[in-house]
Short mmCIF file of C-alpha atoms and ligand atoms in Angstrom, two decimals:
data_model
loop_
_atom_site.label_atom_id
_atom_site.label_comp_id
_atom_site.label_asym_id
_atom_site.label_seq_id
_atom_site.Cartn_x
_atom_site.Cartn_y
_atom_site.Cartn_z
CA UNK S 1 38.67 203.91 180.16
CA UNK S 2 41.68 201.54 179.22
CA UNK S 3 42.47 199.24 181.71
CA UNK S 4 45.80 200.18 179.99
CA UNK S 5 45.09 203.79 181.08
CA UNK S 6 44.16 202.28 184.39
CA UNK S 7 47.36 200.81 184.85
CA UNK S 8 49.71 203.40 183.96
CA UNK S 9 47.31 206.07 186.00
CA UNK S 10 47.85 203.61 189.27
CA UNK S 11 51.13 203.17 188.59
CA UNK S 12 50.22 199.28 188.68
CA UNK S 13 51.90 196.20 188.01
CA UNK S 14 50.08 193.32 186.24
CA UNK S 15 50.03 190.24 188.30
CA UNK S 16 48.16 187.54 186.18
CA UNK S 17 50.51 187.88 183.24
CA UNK S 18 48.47 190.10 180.25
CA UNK S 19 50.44 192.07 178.15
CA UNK S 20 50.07 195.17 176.73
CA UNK S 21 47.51 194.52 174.04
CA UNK S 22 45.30 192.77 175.94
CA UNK S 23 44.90 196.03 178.93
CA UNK S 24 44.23 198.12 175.57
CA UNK S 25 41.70 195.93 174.43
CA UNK S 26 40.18 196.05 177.97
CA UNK S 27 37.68 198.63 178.69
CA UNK S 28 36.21 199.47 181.88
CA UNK S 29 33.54 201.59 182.26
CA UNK S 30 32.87 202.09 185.60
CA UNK S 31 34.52 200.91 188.98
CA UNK S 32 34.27 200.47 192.51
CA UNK S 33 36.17 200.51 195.77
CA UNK S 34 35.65 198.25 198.59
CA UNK S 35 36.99 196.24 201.24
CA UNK S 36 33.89 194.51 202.47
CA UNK S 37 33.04 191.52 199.98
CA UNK S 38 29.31 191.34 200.96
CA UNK S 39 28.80 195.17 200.03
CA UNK S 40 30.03 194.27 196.57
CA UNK S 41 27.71 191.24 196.00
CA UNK S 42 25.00 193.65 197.73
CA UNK S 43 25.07 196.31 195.68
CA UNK S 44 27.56 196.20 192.65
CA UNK S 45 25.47 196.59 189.46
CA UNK S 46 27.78 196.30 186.17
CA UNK S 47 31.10 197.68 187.52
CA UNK S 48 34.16 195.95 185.48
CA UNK S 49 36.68 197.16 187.93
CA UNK S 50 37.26 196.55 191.81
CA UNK S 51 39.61 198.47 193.50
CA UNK S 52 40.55 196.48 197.17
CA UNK S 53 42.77 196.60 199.84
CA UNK S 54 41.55 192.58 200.46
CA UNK S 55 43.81 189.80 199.19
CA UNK S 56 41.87 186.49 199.76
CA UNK S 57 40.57 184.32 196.90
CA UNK S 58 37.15 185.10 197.89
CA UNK S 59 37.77 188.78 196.25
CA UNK S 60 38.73 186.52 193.24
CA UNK S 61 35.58 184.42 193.14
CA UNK S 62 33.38 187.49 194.06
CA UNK S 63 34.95 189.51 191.00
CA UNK S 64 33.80 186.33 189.41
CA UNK S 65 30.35 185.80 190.58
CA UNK S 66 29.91 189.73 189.80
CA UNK S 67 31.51 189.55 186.20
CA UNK S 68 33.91 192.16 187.63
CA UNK S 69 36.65 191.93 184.63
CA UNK S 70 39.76 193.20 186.82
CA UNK S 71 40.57 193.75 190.09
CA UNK S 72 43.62 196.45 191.63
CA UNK S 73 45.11 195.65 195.07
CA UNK S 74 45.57 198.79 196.32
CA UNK S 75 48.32 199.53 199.27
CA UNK S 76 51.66 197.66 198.12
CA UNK S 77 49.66 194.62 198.97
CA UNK S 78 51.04 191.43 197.01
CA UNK S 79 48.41 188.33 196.99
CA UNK S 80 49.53 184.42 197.75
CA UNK S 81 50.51 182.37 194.72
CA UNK S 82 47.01 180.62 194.80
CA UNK S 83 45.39 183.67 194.65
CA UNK S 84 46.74 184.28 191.15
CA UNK S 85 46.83 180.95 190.00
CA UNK S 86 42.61 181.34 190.87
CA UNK S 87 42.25 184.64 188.98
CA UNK S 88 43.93 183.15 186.02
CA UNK S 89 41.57 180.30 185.82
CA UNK S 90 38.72 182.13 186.47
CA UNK S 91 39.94 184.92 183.60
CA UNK S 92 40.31 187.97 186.27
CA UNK S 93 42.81 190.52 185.42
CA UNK S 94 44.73 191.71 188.77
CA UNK S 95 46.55 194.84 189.00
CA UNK S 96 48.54 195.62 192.22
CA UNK S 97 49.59 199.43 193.03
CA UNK S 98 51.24 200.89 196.09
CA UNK S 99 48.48 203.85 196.12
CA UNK S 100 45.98 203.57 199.15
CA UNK S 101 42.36 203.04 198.68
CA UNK S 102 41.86 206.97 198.48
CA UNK S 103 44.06 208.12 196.25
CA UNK S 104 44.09 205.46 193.70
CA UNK S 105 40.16 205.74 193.29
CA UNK S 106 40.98 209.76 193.13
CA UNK S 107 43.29 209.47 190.33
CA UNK S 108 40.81 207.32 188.29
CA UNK S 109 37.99 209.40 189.28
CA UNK S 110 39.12 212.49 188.36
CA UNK S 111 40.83 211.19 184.91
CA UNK S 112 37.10 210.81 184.32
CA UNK S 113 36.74 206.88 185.67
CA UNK S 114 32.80 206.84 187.26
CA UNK S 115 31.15 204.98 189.44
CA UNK S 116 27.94 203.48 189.91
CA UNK S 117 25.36 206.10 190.77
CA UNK S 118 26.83 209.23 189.17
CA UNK S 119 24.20 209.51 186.81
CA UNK S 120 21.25 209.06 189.09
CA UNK S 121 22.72 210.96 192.30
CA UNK S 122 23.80 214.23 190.13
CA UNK A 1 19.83 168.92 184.71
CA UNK A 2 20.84 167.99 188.16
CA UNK A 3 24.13 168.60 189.49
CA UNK A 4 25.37 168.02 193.13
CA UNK A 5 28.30 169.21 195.38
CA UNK A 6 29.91 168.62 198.55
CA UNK A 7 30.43 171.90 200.59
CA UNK A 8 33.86 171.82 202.51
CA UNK A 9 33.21 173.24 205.56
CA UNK A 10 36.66 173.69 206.73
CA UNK A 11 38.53 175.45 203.99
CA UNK A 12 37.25 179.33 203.33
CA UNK A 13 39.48 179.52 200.80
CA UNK A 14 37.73 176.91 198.36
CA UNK A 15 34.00 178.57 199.18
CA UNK A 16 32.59 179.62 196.35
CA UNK A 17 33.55 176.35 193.96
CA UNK A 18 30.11 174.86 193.39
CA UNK A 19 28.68 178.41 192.54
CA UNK A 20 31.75 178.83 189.99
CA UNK A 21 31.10 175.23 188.41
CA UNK A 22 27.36 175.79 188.63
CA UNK A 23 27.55 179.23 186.60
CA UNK A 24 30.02 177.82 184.38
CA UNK A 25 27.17 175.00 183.60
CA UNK A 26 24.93 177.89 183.17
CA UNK A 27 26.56 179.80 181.00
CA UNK A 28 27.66 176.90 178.19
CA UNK A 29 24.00 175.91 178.23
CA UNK A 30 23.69 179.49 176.66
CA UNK A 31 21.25 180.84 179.79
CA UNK A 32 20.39 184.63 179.63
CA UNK A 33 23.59 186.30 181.03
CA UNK A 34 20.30 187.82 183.61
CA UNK A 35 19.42 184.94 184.70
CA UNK A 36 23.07 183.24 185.32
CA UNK A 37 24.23 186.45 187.02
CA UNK A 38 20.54 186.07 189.75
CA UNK A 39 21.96 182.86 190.41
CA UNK A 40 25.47 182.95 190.83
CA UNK A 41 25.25 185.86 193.33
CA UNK A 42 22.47 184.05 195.67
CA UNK A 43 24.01 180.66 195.01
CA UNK A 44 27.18 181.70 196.20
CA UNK A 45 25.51 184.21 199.35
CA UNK A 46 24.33 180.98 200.27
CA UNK A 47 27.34 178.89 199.92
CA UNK A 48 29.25 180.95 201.85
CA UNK A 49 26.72 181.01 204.84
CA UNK A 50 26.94 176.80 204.36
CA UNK A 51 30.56 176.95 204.91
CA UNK A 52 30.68 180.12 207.99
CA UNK A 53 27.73 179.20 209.95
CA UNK A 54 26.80 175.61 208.47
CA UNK A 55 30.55 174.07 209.12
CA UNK A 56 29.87 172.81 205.45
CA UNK A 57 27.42 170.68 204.11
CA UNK A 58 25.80 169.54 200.49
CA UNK A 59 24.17 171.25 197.63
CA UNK A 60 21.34 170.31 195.04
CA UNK A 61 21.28 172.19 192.20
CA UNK A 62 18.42 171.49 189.22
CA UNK A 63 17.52 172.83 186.09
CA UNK A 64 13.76 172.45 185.53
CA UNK A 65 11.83 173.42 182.82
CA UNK A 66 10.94 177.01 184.07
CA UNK A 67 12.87 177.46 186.97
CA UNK A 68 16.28 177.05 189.05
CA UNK A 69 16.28 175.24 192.33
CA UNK A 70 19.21 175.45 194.71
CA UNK A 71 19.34 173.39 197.94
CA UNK A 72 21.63 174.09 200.48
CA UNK A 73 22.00 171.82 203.88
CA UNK A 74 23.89 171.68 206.38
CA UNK A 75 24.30 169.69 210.05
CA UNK A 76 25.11 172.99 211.26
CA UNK A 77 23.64 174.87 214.98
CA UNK A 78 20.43 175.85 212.67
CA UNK A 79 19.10 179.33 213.10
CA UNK A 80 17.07 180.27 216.40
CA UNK A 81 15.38 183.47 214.42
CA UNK A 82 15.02 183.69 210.82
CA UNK A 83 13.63 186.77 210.92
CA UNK A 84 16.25 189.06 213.10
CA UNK A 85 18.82 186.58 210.36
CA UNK A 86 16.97 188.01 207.26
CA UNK A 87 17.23 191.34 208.29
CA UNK A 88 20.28 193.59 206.86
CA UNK A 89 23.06 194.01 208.82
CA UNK A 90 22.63 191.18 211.13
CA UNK A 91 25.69 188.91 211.31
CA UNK A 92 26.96 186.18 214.01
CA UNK A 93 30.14 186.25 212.18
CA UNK A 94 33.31 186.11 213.86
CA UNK A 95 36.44 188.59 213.31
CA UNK A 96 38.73 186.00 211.03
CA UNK A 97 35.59 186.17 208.79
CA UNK A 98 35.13 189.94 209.08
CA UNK A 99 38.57 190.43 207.74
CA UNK A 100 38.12 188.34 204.49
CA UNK A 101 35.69 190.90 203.77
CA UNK A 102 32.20 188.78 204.50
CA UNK A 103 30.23 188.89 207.33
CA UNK A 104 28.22 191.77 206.68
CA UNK A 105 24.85 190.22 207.07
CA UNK A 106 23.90 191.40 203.73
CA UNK A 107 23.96 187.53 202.85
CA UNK A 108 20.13 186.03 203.19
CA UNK A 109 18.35 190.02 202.28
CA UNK A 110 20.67 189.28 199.21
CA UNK A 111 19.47 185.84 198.08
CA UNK A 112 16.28 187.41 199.00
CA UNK A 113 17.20 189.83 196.50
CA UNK A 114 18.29 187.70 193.83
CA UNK A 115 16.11 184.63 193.90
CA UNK A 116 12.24 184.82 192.97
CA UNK A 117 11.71 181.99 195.94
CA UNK A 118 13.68 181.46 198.44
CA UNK A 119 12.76 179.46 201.89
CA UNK A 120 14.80 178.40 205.07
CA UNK A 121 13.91 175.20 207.09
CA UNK A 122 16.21 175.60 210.49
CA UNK A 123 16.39 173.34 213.76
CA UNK A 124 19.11 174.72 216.41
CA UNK A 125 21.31 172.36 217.06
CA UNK A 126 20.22 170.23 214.06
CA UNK A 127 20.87 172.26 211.07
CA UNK A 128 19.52 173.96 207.99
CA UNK A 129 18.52 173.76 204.78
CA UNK A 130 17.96 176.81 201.97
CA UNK A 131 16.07 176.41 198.97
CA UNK A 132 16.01 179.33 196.60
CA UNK A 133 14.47 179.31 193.12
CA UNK A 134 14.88 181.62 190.07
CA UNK A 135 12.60 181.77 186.94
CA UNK A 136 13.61 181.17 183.76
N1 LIG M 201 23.45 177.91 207.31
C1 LIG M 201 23.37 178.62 208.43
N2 LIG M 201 23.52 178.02 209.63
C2 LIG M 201 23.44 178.71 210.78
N3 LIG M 201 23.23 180.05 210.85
C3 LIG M 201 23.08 180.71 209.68
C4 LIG M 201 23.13 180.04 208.42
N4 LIG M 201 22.93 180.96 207.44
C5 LIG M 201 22.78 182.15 208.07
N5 LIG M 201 22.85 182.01 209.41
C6 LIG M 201 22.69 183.06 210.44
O1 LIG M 201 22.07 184.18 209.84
C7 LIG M 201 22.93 185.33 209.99
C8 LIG M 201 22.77 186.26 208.81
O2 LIG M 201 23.24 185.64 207.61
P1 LIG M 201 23.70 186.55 206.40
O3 LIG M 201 22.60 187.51 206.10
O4 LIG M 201 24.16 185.68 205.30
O5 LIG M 201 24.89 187.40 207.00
P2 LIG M 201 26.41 186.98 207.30
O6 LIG M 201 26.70 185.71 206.58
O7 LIG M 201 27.19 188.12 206.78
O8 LIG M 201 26.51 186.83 208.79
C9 LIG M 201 24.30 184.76 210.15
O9 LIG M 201 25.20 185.63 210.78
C10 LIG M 201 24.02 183.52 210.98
O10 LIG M 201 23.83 183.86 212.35
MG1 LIG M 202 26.19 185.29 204.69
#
């Protein structure tokens, strides 16, 4: 999926600044939605996208330890200055929608977004 | 290849620097994107238990001919049992660190994981040092 598609699913602003043609030249193919940092470093395989309700730069530096291309800040949550400034460095996209957790990984679910898993759990 | 880092022991917010430089090393030096990702996710596990339990300390990293080697010490309050540590799920974290989203106690079974070697020396009260190794 688009992050493009992503963004207009969520409703989402773009935080670090890419424009149009860059989200549409984005693809993710699978995501995941977590809160608790270690879980993602524990068991995140290839997932481009993290959806989080977290706003510390360590969700920036895990995205880039993981390779995680973009990250969405779910719940209206808006992150400190720094926290940008990081994920620009570092080349993470952040998106930022006023969904909750839930219903934003719904949305992108059931528009066809997969997780990690599907395949082998179905 | 030899590069070494100070670990701040005070300021969460800058854990994880010497695993981002380190990878970024890494990756120029054109290392199977594998191999860099083994390291950067056990390298930084173990950065982050240098700054939350350690209260910060130094870090060794060398490129050898056929392997990684990551050291990790600290003057920290050393572990009193490495094996109830290794196991998953056990944390002494405290709640501030909870909420940044760490603390799980995934962090050592994870650079267990990751790294081909990996070995703790640990005094209480004296501190600890981690070595972990990955093949190349
Ligand atoms: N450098 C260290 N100094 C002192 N204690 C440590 C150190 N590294 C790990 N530990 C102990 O081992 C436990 C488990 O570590 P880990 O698996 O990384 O989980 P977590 O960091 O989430 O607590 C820690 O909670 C801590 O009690
Ligand atoms: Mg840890």
């Amino acid at each position: 999926m688009l992050l493009s598609e992503i963004k207009t699913i969520l409703n989402a602003q773009v935080l670090t600044g890419e424009d149009d043609n860059v989200l549409e030249n984005t693809n993710i193919n699978t995501a995941c939605g977590s809160d608790l940092m270690s879980d993602v470093l524990a068991y995140v395989k290839d997932q481009s996208l993290l959806l989080t309700g977290l706003i510390n730069s360590q969700v920036i530096r895990t995205a880039e330890m993981m390779d995680i291309i973009a990250i969405c800040f779910v719940r209206g949550k808006s992150p400190a200055e720094d926290v940008i400034s990081l994920a620009k460095q570092k080349g993470v996209i952040i998106l930022a929608t006023d969904l909750p957790m839930y219903p934003a990984c719904g949305r992108l679910y059931q528009k066809g977004l997969r997780g990690r898993s599907h395949a082998q759990i179905l | 290849m030899h590069k070494y880092y100070k670990i701040d022991g005070k300021d969460f917010s800058i854990a994880g620097e010497a695993s981002s430089d380190f990878k970024t090393v890494l990756k120029k030096l054109g290392t199977p994107a594998e191999i860099v990702r083994k390291v950067a996710i056990a390298m930084y596990e173990a950065e982050i238990n240098t700054v939350i339990h350690g209260g910060g300390g130094e870090c060794d990293a060398a490129i050898e001919k056929d392997k990684i080697v990551i050291t990790f010490r600290d003057q920290g309050p050393g572990i009193a049992d490495i094996s109830l540590a290794m196991q998953e799920g056990y944390s002494t974290a405290n709640d501030k660190i909870r909420e940044l989203g760490f603390g799980a106690g995934m962090g050592l079974p994870n650079i267990q994981k990751y790294a081909d070697d990996m070995s703790i020396e640990t005094e209480v009260g004296k501190g600890t040092t981690v070595v972990l190794s990955i093949n190349l």
